[in-house]
Coordinates of N, CA, C and O in Angstrom, one line a residue:
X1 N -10.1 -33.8 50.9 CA -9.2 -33.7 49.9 C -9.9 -34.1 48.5 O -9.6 -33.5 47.4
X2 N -10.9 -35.1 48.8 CA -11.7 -35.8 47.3 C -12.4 -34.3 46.7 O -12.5 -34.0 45.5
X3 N -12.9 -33.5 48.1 CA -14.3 -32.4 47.6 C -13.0 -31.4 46.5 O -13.2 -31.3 45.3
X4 N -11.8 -30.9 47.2 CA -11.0 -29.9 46.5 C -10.6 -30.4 45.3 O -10.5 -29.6 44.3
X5 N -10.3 -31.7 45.3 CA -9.9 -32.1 43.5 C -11.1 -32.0 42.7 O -11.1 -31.5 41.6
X6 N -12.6 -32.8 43.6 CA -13.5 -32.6 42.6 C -13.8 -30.9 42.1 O -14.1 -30.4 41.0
X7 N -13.5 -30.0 43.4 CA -13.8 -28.8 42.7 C -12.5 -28.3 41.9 O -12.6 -27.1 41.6
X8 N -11.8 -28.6 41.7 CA -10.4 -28.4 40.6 C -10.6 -28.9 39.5 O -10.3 -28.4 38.5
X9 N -11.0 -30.4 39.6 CA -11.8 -30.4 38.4 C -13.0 -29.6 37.4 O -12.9 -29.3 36.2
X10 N -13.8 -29.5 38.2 CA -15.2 -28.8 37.9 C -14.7 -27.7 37.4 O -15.0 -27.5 36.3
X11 N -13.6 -26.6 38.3 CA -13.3 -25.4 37.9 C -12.7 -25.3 36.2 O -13.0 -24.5 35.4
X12 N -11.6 -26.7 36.1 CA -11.1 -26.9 34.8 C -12.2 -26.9 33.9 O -12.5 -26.2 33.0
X13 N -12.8 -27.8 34.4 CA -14.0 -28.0 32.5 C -15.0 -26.9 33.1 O -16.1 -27.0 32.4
X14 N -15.3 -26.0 33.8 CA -16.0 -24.5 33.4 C -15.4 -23.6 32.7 O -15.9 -22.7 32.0
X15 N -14.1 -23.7 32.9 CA -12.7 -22.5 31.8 C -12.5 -23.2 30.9 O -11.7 -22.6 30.2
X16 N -12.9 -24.3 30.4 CA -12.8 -25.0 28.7 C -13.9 -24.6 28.5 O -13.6 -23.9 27.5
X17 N -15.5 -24.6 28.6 CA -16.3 -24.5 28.2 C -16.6 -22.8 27.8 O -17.0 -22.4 26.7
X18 N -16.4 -22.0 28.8 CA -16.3 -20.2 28.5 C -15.2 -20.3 27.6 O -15.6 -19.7 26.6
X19 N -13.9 -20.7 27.3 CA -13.0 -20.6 26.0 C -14.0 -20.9 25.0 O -14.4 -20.1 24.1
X20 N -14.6 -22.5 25.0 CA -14.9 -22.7 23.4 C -16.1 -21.8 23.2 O -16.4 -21.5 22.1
X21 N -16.9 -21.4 24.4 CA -18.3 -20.5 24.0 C -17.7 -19.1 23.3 O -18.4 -18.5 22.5
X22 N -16.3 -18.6 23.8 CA -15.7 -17.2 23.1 C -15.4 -17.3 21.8 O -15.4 -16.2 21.1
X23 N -15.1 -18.6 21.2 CA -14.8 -18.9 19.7 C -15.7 -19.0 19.2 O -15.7 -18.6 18.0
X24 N -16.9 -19.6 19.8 CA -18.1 -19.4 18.9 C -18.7 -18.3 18.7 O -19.6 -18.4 17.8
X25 N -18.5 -17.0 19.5 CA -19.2 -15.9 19.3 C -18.7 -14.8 18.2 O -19.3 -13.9 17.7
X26 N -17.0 -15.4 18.2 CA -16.7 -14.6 17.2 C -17.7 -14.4 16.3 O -18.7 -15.0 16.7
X27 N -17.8 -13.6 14.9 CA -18.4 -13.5 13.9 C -17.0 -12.3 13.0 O -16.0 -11.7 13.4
X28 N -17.7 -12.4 11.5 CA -16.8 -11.3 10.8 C -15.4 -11.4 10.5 O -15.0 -12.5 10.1
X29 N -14.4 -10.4 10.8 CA -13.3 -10.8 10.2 C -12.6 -11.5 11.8 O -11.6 -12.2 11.7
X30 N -12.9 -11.2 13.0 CA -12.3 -11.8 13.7 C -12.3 -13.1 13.8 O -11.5 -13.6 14.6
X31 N -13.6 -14.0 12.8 CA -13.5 -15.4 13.2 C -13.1 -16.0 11.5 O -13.3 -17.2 11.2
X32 N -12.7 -15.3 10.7 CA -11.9 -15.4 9.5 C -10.4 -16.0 10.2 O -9.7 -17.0 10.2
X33 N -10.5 -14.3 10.9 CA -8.2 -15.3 11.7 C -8.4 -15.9 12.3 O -7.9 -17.1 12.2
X34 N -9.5 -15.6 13.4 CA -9.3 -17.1 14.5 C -9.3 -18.6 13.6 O -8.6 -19.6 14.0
X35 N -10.0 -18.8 12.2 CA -10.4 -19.9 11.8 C -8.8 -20.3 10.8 O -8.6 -21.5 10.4
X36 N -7.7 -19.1 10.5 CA -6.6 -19.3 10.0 C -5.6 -20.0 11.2 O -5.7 -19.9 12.4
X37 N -4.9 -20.8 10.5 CA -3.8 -21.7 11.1 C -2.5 -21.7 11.1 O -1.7 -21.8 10.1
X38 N -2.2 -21.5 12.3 CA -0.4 -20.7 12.5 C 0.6 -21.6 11.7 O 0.6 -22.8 11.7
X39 N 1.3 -20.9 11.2 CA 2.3 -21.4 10.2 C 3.7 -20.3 10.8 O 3.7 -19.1 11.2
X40 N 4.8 -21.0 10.6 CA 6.4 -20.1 11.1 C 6.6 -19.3 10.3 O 7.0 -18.2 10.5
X41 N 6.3 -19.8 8.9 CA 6.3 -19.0 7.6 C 6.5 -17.5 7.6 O 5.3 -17.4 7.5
X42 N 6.9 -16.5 7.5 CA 6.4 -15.3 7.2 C 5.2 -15.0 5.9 O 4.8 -15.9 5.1
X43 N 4.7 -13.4 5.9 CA 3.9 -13.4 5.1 C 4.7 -13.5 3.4 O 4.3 -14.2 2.4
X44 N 5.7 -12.9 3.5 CA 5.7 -12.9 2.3 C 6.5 -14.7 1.7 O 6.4 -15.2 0.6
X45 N 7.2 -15.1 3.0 CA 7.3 -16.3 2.4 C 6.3 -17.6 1.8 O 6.4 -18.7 1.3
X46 N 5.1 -16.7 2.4 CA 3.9 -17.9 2.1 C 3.6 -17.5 0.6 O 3.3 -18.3 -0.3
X47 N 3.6 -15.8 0.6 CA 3.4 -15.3 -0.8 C 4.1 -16.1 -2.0 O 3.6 -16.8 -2.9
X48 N 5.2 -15.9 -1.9 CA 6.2 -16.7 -2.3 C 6.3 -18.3 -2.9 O 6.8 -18.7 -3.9
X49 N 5.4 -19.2 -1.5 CA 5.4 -20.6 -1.7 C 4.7 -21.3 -2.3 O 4.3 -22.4 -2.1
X50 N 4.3 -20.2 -3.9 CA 3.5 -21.3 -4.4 C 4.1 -22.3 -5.1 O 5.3 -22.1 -5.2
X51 N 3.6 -23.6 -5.7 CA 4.0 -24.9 -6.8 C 4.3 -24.1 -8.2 O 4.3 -23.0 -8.6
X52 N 4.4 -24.9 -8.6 CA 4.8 -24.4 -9.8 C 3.6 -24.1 -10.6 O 3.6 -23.3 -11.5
X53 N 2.6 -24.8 -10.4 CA 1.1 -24.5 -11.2 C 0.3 -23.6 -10.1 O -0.9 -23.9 -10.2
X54 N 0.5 -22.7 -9.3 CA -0.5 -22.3 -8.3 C -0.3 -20.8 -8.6 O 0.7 -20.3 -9.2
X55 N -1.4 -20.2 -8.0 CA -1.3 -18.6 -8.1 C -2.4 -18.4 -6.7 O -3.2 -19.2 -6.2
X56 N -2.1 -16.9 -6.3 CA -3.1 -16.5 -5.8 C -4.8 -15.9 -6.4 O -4.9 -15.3 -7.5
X57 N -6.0 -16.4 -5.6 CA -7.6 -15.9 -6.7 C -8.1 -15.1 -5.5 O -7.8 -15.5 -4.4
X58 N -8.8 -14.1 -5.7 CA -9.5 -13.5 -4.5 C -10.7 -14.4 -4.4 O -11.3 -15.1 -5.3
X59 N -10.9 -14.2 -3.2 CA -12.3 -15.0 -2.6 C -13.3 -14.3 -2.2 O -14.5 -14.7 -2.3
X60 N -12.7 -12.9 -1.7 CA -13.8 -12.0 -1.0 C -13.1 -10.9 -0.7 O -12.1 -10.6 -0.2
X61 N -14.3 -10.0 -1.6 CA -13.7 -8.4 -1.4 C -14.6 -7.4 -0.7 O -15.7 -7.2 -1.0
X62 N -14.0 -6.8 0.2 CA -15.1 -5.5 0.8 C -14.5 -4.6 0.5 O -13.2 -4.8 0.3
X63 N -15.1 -3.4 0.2 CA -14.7 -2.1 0.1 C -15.2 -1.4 1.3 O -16.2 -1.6 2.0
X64 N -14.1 -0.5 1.5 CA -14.7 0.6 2.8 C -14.8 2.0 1.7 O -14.1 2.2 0.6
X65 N -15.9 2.9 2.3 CA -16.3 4.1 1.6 C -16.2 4.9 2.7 O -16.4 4.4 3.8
X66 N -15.9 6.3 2.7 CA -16.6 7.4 3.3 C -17.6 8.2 2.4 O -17.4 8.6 1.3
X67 N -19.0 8.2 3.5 CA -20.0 9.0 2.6 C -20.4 10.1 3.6 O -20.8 9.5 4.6
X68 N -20.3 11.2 3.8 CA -20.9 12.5 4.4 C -20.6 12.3 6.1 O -21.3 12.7 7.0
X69 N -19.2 11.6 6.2 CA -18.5 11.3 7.8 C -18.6 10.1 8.1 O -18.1 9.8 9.2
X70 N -19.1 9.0 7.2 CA -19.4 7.7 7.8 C -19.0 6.8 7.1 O -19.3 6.7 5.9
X71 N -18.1 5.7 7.7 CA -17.5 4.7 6.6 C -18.1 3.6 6.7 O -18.4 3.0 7.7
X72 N -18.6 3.3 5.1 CA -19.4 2.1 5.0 C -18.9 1.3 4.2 O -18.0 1.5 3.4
X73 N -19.7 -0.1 4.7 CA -18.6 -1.2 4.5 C -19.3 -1.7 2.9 O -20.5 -1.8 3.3
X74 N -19.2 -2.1 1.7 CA -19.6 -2.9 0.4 C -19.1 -4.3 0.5 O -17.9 -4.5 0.8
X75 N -19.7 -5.0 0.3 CA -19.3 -6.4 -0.1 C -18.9 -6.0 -1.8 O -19.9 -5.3 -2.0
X76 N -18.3 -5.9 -2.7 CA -18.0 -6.5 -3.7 C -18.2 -7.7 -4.5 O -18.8 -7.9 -5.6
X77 N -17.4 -8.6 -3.5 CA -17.8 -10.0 -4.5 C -17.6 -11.3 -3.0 O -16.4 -11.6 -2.8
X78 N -18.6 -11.8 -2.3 CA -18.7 -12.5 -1.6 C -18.2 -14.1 -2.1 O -17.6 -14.4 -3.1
X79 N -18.4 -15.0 -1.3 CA -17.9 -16.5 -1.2 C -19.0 -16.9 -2.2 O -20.2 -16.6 -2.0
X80 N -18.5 -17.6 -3.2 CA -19.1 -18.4 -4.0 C -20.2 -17.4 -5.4 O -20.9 -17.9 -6.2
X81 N -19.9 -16.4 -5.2 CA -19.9 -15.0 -6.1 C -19.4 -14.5 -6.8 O -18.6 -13.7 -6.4
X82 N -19.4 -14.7 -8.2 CA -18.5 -13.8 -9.5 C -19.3 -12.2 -9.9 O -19.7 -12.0 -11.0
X83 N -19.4 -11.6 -9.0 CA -19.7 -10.2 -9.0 C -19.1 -9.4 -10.2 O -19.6 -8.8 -11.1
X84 N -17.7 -9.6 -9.8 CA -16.4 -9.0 -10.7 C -15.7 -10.7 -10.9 O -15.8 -11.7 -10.1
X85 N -15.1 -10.5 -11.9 CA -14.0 -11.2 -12.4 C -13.1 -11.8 -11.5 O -12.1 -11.1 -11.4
X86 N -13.0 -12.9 -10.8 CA -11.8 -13.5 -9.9 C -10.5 -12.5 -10.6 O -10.1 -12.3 -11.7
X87 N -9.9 -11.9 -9.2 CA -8.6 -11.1 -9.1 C -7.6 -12.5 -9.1 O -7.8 -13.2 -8.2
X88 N -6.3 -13.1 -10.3 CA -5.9 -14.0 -10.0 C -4.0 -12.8 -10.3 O -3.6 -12.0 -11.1
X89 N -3.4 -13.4 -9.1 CA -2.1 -13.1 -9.0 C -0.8 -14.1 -8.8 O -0.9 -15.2 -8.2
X90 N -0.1 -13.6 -9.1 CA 1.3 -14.9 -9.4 C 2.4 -14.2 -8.4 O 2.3 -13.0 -8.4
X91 N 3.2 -14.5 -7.8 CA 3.6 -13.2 -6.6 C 5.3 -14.2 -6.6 O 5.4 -15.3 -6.2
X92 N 6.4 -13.5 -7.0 CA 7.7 -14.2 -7.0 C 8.9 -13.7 -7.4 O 9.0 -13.1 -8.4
X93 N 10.0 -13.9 -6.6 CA 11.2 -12.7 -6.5 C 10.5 -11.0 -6.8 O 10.7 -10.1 -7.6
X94 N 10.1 -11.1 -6.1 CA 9.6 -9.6 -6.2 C 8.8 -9.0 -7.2 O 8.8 -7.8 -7.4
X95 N 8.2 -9.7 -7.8 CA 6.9 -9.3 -8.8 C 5.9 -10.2 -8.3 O 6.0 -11.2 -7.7
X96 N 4.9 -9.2 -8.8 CA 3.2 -9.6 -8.6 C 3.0 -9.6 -10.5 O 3.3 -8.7 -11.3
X97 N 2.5 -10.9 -10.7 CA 2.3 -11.2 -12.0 C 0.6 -10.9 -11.8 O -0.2 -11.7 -11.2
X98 N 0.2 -9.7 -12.5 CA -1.5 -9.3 -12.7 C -2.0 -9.5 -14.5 O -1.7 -8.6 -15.3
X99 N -2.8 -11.1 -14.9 CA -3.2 -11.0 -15.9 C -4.1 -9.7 -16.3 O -4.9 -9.2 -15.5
X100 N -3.8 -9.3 -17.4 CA -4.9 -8.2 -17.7 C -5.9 -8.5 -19.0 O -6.5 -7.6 -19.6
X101 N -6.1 -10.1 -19.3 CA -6.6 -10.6 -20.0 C -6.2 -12.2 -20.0 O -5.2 -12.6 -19.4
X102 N -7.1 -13.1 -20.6 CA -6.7 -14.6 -20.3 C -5.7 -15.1 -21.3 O -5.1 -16.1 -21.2
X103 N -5.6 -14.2 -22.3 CA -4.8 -14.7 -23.4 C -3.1 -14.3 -22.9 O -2.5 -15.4 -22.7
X104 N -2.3 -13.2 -22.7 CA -0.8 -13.2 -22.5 C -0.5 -12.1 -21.7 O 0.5 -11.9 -21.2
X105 N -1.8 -11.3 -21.6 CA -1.1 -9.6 -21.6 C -1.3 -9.4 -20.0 O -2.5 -9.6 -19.5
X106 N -0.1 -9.1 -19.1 CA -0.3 -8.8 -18.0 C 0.9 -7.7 -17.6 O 2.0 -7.3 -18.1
X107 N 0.0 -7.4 -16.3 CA 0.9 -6.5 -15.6 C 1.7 -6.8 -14.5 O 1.5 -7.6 -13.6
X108 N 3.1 -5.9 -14.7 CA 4.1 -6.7 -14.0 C 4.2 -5.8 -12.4 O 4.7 -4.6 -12.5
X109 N 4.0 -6.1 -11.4 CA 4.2 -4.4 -10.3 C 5.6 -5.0 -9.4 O 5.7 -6.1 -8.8
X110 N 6.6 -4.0 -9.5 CA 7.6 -4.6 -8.8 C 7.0 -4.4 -7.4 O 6.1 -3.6 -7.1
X111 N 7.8 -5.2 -6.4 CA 6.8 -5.3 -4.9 C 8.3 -4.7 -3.9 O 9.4 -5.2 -4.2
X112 N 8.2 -3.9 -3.1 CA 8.8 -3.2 -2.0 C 8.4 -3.5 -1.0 O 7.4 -3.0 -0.5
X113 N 9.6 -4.9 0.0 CA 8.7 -5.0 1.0 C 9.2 -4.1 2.1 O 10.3 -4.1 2.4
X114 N 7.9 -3.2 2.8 CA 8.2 -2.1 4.1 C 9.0 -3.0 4.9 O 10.2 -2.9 5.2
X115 N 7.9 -4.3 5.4 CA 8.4 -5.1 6.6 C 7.2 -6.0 5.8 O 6.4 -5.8 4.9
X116 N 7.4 -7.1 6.8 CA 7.0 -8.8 6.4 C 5.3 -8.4 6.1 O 4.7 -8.8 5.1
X117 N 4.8 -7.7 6.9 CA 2.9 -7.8 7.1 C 3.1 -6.3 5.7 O 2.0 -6.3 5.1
X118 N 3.7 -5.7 5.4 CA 3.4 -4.7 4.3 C 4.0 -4.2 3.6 O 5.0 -3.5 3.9
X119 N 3.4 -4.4 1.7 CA 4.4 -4.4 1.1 C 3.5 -3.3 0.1 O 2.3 -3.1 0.1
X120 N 4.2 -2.7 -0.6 CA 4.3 -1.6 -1.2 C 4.7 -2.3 -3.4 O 5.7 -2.9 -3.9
X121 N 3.2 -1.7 -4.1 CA 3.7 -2.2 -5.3 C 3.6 -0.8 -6.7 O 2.7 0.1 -6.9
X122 N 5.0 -1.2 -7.5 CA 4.7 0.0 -8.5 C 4.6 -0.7 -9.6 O 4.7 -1.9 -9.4
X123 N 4.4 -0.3 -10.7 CA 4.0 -0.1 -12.2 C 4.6 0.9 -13.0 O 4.4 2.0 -13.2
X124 N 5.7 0.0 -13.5 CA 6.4 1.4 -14.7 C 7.2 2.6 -13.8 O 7.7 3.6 -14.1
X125 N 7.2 1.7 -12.4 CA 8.4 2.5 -11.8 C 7.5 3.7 -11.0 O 8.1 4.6 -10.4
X126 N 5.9 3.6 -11.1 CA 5.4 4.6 -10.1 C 4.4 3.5 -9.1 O 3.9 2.3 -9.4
X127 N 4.2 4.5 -7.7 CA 3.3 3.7 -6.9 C 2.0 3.3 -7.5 O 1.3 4.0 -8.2
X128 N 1.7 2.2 -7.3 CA 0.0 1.9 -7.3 C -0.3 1.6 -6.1 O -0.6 2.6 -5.5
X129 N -0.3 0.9 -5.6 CA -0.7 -0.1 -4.4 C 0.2 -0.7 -3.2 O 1.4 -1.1 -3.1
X130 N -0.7 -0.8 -2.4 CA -0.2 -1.3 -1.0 C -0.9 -2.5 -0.4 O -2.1 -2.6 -0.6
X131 N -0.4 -3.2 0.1 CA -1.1 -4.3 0.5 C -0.5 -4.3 2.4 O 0.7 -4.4 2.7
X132 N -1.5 -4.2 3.2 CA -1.2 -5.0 4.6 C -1.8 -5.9 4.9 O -3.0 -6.1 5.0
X133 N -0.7 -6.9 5.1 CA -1.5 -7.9 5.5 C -2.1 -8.4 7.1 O -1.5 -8.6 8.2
X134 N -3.3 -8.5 6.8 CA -3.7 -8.3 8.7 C -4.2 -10.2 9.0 O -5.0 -10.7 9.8
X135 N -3.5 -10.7 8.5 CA -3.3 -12.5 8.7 C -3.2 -13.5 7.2 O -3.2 -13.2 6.0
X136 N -3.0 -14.3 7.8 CA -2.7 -15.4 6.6 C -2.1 -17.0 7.4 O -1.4 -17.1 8.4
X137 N -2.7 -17.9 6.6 CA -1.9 -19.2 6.8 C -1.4 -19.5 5.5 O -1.2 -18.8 4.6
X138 N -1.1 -21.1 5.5 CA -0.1 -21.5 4.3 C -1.1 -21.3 3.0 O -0.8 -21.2 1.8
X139 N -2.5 -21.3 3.7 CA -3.7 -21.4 2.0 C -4.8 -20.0 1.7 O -5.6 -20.0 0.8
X140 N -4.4 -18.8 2.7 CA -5.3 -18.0 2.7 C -4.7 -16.7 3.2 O -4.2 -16.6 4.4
X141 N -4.7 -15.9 2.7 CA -4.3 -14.4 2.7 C -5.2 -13.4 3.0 O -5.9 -13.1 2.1
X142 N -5.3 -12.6 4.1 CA -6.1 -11.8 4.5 C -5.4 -10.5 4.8 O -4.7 -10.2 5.7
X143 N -5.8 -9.6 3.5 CA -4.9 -8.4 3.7 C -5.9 -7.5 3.3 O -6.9 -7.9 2.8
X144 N -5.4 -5.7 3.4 CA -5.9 -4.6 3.0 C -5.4 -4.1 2.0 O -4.2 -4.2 1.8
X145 N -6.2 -3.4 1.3 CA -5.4 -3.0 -0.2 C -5.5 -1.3 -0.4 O -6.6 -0.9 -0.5
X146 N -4.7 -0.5 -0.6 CA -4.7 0.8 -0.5 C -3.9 1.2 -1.9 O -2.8 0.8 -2.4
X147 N -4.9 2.2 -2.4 CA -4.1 2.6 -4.0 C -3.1 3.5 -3.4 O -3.0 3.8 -2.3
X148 N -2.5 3.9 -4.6 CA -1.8 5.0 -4.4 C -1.1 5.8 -5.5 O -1.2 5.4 -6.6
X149 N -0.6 6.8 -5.4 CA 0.1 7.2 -6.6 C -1.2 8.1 -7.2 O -2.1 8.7 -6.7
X150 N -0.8 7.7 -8.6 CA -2.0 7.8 -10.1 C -3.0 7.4 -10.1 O -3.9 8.0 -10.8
X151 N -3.3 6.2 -9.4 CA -4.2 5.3 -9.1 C -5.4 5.6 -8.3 O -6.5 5.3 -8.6
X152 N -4.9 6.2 -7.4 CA -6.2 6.5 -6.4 C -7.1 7.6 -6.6 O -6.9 8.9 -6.6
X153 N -8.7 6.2 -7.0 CA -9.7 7.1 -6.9 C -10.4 7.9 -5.9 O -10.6 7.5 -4.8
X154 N -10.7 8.9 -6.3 CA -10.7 9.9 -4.9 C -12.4 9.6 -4.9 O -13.0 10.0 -3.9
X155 N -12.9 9.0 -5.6 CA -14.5 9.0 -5.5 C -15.1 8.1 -6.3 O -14.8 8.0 -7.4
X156 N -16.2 7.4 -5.6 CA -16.5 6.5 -6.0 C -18.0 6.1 -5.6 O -18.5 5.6 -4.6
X157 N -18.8 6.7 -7.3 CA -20.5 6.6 -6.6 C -20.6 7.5 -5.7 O -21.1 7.2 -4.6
X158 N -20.1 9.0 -6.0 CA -20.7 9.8 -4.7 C -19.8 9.4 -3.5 O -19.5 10.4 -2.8
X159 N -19.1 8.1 -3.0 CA -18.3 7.9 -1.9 C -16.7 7.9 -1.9 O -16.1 7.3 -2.7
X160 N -16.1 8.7 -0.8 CA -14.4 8.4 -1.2 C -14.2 7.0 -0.9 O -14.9 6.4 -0.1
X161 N -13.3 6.5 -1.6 CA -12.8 5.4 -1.7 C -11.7 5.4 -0.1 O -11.0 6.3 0.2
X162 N -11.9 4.3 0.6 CA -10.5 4.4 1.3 C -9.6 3.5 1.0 O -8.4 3.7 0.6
X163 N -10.4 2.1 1.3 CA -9.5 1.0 1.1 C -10.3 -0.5 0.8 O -11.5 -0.5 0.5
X164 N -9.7 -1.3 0.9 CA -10.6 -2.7 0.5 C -9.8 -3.8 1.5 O -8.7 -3.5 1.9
X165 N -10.2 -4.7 1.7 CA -10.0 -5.9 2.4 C -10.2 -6.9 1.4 O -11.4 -7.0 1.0
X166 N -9.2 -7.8 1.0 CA -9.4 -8.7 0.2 C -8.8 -10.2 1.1 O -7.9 -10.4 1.9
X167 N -9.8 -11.3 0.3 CA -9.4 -12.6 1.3 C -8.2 -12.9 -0.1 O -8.6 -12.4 -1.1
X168 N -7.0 -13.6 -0.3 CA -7.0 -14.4 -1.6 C -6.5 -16.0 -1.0 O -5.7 -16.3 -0.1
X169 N -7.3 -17.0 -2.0 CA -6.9 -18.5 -1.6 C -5.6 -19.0 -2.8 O -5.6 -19.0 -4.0
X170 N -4.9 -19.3 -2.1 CA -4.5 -20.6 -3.1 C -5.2 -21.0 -4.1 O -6.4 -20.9 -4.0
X171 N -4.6 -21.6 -5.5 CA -5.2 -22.3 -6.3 C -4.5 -22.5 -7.4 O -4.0 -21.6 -8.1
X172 N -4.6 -24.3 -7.8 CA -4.2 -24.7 -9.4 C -4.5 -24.1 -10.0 O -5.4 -23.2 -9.7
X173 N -3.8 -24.3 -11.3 CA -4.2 -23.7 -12.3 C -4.0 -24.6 -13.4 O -3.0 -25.3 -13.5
X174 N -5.0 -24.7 -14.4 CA -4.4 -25.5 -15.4 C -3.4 -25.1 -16.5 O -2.8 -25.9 -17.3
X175 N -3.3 -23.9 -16.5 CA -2.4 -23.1 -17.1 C -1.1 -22.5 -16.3 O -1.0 -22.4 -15.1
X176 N -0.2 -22.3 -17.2 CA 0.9 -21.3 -16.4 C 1.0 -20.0 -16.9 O 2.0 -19.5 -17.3
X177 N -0.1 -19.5 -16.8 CA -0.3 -18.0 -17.7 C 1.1 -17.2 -17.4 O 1.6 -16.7 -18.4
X178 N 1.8 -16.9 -15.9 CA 2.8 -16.1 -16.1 C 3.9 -16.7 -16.5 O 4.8 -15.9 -16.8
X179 N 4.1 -17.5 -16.5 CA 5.2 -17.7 -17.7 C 5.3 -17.3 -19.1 O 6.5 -17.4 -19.5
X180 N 4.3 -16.9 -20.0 CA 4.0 -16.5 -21.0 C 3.6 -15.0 -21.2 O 3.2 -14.4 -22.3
X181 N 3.8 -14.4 -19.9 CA 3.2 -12.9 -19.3 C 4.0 -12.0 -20.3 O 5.3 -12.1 -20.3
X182 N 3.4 -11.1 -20.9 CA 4.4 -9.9 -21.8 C 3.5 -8.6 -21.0 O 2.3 -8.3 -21.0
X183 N 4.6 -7.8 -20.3 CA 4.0 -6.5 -20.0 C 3.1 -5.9 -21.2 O 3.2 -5.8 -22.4
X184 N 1.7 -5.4 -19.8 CA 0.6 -4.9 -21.0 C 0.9 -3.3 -21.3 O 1.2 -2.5 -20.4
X185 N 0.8 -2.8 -22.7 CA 1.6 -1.4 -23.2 C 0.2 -0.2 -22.6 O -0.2 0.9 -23.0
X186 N -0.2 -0.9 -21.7 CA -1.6 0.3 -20.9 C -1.9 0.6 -22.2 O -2.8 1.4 -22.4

């Protein structure tokens, strides 16, 4: 009876050890979600839950391309990289508040949500953009971004554009820029 418990034991901590060895092998975006933390929230209510001084900042942008059949992946602007300009957005009763300058002038896109993981945004009453979101916890947003409408560039450097993956974090602000937001006259 001692041998069958010790091997019931044994059997247990060899199936803890092959789990934690599978989380370490992740890499890429699958160890991005595995490393996000389940929250009841929905997506857009997390969108929603910022303080009163917080906005959404991108942290990390890939672009996908097709070039001559093959989709290739661009980093943009990696962790700890100002490549481009931090993307900062304000997201509430159904607007996405997009500064289009640090001083007042932003753009307002009303937001259509399809369903919770994807939402659908216009400008002036025409499509621009789509966002799916493929995870998120209460501090980190991991979604895909798809133009649309007027917006979409069909080419880019020789490559079609398809879509982008963007991380965005949480973050203070010392300002309340959209509160002061005046739609920009493009």
């Amino acid at each position: 009876m001692k041998k069958l418990f010790t091997l019931l034991a044994l059997s247990l901590v060899m199936i803890a050890c092959d789990k934690e060895e599978e989380n370490e092998q992740l890499t890429g975006w699958d160890k991005i979600i595995a490393e996000m933390e389940e929250v009841e929230l929905s997506a857009l209510d997390v969108l929603n839950s910022l303080q009163d001084n917080e906005f959404w900042e991108s942290y990390f942008i890939v672009g996908y391309y097709n070039k001559d059949g093959e989709v290739i992946e661009i980093v943009h602007q990696s962790e700890g990289e100002d490549l481009y300009p931090q993307i900062r957005v304000r997201f509430e009763n159904n607007v996405m508040y997009h500064p289009c300058n640090p001083e007042e002038s932003c753009r307002l896109y009303d937001a259509k949500v399809v369903n919770d993981n994807h939402i659908e945004f216009f400008y002036k009453e025409k499509a621009a953009f789509e966002w799916k979101i493929v995870a998120y916890d209460e501090n980190k947003i991991l979604l895909e971004y798809y133009t649309k409408g007027e917006q979409t560039p069909n080419l880019v450097d020789g490559k079609i554009f398809l879509y982008s993956k963007y991380i965005y974090i949480r973050t203070a602000s010392p300002t309340i820029w959209w509160q002061n937001a005046v739609p920009d006259e493009e």
